[in-house]
Short mmCIF file of C-alpha atoms in Angstrom, two decimals:
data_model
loop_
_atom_site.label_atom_id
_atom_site.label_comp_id
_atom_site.label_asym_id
_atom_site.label_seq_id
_atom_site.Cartn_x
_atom_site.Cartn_y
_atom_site.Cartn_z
CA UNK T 241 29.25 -24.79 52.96
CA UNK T 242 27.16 -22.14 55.18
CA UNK T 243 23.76 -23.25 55.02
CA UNK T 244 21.38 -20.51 54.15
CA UNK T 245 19.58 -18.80 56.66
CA UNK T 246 15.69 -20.42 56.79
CA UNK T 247 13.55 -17.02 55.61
CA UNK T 248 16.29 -17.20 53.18
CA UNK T 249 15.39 -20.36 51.12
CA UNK T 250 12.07 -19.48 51.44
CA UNK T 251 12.47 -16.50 49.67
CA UNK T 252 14.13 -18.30 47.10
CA UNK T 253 11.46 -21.22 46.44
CA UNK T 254 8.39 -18.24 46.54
CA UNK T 255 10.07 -16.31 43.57
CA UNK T 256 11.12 -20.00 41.51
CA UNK T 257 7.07 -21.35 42.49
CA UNK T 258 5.63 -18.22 40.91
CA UNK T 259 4.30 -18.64 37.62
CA UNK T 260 3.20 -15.17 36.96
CA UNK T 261 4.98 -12.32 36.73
CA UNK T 262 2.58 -10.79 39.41
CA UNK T 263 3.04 -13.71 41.73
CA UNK T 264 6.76 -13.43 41.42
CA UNK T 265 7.12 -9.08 42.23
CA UNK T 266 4.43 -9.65 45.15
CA UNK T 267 6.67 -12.76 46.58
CA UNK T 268 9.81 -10.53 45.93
CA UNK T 269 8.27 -6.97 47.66
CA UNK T 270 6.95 -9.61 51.01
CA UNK T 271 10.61 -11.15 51.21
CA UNK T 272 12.47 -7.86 50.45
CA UNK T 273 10.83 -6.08 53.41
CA UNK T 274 10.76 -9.28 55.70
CA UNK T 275 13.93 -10.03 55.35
CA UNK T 276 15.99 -6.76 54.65
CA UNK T 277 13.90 -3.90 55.86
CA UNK T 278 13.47 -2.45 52.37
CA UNK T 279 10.02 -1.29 51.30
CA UNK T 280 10.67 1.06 48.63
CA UNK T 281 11.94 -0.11 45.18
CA UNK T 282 11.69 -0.32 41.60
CA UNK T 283 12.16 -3.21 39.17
CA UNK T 284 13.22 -2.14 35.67
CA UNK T 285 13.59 -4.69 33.15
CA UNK T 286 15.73 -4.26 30.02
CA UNK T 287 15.36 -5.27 26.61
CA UNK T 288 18.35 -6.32 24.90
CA UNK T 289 16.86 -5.27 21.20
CA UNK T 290 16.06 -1.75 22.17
CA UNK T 291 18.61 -1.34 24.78
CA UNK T 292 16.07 0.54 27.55
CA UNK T 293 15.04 0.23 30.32
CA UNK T 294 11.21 -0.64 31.31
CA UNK T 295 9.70 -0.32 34.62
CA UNK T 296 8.21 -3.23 35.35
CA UNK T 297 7.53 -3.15 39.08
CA UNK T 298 7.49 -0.64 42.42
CA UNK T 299 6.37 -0.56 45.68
CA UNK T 300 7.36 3.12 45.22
CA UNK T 301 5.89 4.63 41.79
CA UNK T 302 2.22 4.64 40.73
CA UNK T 303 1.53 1.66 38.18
CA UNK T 304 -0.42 3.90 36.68
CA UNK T 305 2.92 4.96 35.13
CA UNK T 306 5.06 2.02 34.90
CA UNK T 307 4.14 1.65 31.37
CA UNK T 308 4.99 4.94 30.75
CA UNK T 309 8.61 5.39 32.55
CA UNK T 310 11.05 4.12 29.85
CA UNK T 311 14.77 5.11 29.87
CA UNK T 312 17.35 4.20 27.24
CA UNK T 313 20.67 2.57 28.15
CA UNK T 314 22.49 5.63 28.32
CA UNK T 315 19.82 7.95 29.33
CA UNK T 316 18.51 5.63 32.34
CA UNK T 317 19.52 7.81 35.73
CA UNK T 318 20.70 5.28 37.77
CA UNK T 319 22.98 3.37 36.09
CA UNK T 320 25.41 5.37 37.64
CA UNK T 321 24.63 4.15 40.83
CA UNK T 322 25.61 0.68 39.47
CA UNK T 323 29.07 -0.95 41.67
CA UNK T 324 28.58 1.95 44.08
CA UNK T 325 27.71 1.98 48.04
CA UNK T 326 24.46 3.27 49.00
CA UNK T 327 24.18 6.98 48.82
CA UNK T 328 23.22 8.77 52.27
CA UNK T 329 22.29 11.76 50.66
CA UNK T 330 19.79 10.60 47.33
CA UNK T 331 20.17 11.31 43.88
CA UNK T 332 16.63 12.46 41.92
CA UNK T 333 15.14 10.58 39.01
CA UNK T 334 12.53 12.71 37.46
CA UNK T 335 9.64 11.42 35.61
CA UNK T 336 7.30 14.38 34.68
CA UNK T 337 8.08 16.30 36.99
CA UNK T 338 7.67 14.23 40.22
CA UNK T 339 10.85 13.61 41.86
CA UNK T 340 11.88 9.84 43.05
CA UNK T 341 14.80 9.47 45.63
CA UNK T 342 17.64 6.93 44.22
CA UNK T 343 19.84 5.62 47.25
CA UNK T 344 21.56 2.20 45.83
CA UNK T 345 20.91 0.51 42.57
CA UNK T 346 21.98 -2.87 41.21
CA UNK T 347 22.56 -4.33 37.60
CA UNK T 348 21.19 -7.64 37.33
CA UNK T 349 22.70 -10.45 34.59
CA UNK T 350 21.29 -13.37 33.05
CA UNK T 351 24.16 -15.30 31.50
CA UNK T 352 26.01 -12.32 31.64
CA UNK T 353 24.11 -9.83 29.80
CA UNK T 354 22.07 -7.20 31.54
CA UNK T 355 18.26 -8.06 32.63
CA UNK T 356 17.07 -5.90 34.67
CA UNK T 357 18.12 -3.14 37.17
CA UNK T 358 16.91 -2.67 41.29
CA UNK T 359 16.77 0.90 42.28
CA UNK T 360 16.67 1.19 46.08
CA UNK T 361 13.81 4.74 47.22
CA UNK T 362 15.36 4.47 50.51
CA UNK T 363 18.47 3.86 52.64
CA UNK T 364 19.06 0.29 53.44
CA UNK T 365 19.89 -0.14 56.65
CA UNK T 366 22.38 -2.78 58.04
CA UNK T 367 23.33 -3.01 54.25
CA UNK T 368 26.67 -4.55 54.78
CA UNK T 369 25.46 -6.94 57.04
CA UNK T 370 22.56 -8.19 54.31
CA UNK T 371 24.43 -7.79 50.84
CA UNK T 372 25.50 -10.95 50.08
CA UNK T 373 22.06 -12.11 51.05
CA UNK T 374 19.95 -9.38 48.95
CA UNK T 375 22.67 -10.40 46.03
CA UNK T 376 21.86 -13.79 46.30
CA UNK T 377 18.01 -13.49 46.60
CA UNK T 378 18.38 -10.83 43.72
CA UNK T 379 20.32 -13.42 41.43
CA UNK T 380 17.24 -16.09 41.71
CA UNK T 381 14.54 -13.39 41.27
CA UNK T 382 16.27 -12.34 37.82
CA UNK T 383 16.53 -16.09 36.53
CA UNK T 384 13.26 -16.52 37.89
CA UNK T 385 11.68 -13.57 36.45
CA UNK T 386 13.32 -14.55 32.53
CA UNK T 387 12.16 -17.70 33.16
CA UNK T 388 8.21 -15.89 33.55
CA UNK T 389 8.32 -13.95 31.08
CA UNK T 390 9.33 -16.70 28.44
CA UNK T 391 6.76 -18.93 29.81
CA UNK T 392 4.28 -15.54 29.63
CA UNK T 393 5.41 -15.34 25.77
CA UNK T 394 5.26 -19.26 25.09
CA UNK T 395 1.84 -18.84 26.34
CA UNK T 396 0.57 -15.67 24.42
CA UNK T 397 1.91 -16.93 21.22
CA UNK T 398 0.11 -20.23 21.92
CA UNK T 399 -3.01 -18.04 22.40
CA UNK T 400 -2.41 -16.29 19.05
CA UNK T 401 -2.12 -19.37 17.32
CA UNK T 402 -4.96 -20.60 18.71
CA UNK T 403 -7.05 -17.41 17.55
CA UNK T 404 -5.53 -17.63 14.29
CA UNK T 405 -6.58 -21.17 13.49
CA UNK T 406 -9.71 -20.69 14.96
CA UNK T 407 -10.39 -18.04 12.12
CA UNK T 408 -8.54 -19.51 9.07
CA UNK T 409 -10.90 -23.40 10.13
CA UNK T 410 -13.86 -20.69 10.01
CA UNK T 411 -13.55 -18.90 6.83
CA UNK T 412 -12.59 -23.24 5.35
CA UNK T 413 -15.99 -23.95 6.72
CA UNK T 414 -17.72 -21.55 5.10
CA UNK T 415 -16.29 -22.56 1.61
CA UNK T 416 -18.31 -25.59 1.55
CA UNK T 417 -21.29 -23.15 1.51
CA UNK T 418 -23.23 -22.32 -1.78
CA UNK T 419 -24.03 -18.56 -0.39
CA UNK T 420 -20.75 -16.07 -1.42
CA UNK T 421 -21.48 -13.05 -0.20
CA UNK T 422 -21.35 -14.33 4.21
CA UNK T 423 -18.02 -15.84 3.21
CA UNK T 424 -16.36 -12.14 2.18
CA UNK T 425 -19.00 -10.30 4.73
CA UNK T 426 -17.27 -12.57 7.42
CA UNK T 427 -13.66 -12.18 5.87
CA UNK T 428 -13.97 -8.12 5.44
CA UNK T 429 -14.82 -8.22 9.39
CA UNK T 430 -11.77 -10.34 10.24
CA UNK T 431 -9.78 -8.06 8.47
CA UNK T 432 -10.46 -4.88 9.84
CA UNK T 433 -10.40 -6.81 13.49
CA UNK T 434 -7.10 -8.35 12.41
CA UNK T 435 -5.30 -5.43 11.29
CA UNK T 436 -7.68 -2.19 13.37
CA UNK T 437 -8.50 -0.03 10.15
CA UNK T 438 -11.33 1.62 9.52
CA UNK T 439 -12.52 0.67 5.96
CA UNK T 440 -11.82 -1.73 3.60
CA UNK T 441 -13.57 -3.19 0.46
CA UNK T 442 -13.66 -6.37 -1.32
CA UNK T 443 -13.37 -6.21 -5.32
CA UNK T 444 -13.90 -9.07 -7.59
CA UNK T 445 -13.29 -9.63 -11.32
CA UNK T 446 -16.52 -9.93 -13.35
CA UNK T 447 -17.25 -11.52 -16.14
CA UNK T 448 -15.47 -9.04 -18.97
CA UNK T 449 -12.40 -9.18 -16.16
CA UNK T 450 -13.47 -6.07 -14.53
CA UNK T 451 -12.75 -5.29 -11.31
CA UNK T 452 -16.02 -4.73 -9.50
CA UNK T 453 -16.87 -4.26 -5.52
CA UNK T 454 -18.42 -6.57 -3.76
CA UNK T 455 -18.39 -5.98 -0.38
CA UNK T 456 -17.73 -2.32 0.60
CA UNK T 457 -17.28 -0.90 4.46
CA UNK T 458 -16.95 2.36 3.84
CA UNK T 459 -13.95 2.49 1.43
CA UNK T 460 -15.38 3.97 -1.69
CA UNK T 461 -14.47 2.37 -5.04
CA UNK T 462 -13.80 5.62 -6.38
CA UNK T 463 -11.11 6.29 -3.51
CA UNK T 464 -8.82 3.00 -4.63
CA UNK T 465 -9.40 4.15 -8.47
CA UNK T 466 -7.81 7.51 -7.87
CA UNK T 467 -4.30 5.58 -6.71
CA UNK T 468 -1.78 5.22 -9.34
CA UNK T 469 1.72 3.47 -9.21
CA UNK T 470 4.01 6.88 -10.49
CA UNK T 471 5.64 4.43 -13.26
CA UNK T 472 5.99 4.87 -17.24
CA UNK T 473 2.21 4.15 -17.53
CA UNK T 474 0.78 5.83 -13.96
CA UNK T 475 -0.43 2.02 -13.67
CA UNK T 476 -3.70 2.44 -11.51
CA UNK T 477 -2.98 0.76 -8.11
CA UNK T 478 -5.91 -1.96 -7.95
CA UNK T 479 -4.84 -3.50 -11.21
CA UNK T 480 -1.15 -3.95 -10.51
CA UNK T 481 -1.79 -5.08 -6.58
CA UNK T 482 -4.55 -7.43 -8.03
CA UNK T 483 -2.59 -9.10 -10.75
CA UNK T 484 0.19 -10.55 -8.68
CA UNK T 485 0.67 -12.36 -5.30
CA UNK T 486 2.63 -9.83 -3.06
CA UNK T 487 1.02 -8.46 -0.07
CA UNK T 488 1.41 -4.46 -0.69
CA UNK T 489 1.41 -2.74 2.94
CA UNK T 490 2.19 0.68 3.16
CA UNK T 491 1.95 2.40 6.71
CA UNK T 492 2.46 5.96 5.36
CA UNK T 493 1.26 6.73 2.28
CA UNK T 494 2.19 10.51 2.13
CA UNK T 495 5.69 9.46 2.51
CA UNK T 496 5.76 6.68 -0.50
CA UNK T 497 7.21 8.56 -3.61
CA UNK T 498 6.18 5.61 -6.07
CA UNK T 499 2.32 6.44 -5.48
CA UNK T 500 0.15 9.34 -5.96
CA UNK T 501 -3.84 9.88 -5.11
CA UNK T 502 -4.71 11.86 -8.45
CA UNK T 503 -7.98 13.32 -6.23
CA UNK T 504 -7.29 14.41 -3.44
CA UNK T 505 -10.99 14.43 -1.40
CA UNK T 506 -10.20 11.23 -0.58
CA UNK T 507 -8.49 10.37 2.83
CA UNK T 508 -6.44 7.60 2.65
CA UNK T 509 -3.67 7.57 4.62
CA UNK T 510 -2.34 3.65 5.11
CA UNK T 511 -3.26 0.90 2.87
CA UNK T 512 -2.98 -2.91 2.86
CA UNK T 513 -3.96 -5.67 0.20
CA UNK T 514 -4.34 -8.76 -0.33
CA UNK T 515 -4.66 -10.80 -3.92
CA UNK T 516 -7.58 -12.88 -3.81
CA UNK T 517 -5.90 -15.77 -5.94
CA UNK T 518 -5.39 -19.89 -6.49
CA UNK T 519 -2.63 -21.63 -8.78
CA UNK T 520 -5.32 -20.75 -11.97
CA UNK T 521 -6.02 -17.36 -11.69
CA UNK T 522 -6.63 -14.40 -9.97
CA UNK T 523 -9.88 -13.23 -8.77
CA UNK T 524 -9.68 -9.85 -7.06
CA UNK T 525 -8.57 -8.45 -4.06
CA UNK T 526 -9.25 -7.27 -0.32
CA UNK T 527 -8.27 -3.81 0.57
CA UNK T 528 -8.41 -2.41 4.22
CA UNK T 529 -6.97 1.48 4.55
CA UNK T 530 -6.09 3.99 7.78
CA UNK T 531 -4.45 1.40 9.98
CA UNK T 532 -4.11 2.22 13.27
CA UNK T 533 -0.15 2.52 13.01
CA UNK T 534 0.37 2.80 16.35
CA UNK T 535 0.44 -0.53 16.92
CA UNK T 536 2.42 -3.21 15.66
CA UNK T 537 1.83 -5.11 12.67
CA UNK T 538 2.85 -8.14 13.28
CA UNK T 539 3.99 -10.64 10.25
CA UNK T 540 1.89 -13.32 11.72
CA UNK T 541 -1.28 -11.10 11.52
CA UNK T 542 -0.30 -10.51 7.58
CA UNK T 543 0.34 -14.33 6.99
CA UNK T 544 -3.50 -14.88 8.77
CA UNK T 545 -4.71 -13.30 6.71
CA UNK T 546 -3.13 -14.06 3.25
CA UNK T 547 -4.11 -17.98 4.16
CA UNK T 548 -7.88 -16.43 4.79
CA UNK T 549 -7.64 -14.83 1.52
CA UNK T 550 -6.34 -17.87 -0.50
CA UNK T 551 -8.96 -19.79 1.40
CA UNK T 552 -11.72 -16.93 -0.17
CA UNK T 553 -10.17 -17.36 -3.40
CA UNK T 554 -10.87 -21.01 -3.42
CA UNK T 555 -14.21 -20.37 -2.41
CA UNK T 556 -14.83 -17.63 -5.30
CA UNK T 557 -13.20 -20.15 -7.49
CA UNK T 558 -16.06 -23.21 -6.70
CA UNK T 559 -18.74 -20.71 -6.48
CA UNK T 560 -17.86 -19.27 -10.15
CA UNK T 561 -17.51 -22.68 -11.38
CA UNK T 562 -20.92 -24.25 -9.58
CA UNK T 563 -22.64 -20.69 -11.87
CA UNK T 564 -21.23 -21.94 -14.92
CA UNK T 565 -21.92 -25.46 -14.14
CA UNK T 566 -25.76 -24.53 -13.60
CA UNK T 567 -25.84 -22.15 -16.87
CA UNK T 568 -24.44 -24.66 -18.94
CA UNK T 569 -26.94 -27.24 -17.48
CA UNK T 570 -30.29 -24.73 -18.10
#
């Protein structure tokens, strides 16, 4: 076996030490230009789900744009550089309107399906005498660089966990408190945080099983009344929702055919909700509206907070009975 040149292996244990993604492209750009002369390149990863191409790193591009640059598997420009010598003369990738020079790019595999891509900004020199050495190096920095970003995710979802404990142990806390109105003051905030609307209301049955508001952030009570479910009895929306024990999310509301707003003035353009409810009965439920749709809504965000809610129902539930209790005592 040949051993491997010294600068070599070094190379190789920087990119496998680094944690961070950032650690690992800075170790990568250091080695690439110590080693094989290049300076200017581009990392794109690829996502297997979506099938495109991301730019994750470039000693070349602005990261003020590497968010932005995003090719699809067929659409990505140098793919057909892919099994091909470098180019002497460069082919363009365009990315509004400013023009990057492609000379040599590489797909890169992780158990045989594709992970990334290296496009080369420049013309390697001496490349035949260093390919099997910036193949080799390349190899480790993909493994390496799967192997951050799992760890990155591991983490992150840790995080979230964290944050979503954190909040479902605060609202249990506060259900050991005779005060009602902190508890769904508390929970309202959480779930405008949680899910980045802009208004949202809590509604509570009273005593004649009415629904009645509670606590209201700026989504009128007169705005939830007006939506009906378009069914052989126009059932009004906040009595079916609050009746049963579904989650109801609906990111475009223009575009749902089985609900209408019967007045109009009133802007609502996504809705979620949430049946305040324990194995006995039902108590109300917590509305939020306008979600910011542009992000994701992620399922754990909707199971945070239909614990929190079940957690407020219990609450309602042992406040409603202590009332009782104390009427039946006087």
């Amino acid at each position: 076996m040949i051993p491997l040149p010294s600068n070599l292996v070094k190379a190789i244990l920087a990119v496998h030490l680094a944690m961070e993604t950032e650690e690992l492209f800075a170790a990568f750009g250091e080695y690439m230009s110590k080693l094989f002369d290049i300076h200017r390149f581009s990392y794109f990863l690829f996502n297997n789900e979506t099938r495109c191409y991301s730019l994750g790193y470039s000693t070349n591009i602005d990261a003020a744009y590497w968010d932005e640059i995003v090719f699809s598997e067929n659409e990505a420009p140098f793919t057909i550089l892919f099994d091909q010598d470098p180019l002497l003369f460069p082919t363009p990738m365009i990315w509004f309107g400013v023009r990057f020079d492609m000379y040599w790019a590489q797909r890169l595999t992780y158990h045989d399906e594709t992970a990334a891509a290296l496009v080369v900004h420049e013309f390697p020199e001496n490349f035949e005498e260093h390919l099997l050495s910036i193949r080799f190096l390349l190899h480790h920095v993909t493994a390496a660089m799967v192997r951050a970003t799992i760890y990155s995710e591991m983490r992150t979802n840790k995080e979230q966990q964290a944050a979503r404990l954190e909040l479902i142990n605060e609202i249990g806390v506060m259900i050991g408190s005779e005060s009602l109105e902190p508890l769904l003051a508390t929970m309202m905030g959480m779930a405008l945080k949680i899910m980045h609307a802009e208004v949202g209301s809590i509604m509570i049955y009273d005593a004649d099983g009415r629904l009645k508001t509670e606590i209201e952030w700026g989504l009128n009570e007169k705005g939830l009344r007006s939506l009906y479910f378009m069914d052989e009895t126009n059932t009004p929306y906040i009595e079916k929702i609050s009746a049963g024990k579904k989650i109801f999310l609906e990111t475009d509301l223009h575009q749902n055919q089985e609900i209408m707003m019967a007045n109009s003035r009133y802007r609502i353009n996504s809705i979620a909700s949430f049946p305040l409810y324990t194995p006995y009965q039902h108590y109300g439920l917590l509305t939020i509206v306008n979600l910011d749709c542009s992000r994701e809504i992620e399922e754990q965000k909707l199971e945070t907070l239909r614990t929190i809610s079940q957690l407020a129902a219990i609450k309602i539930e042992n406040h409603q009975f202590r009332m009782k209790l104390a009427d039946t005592l006087k």
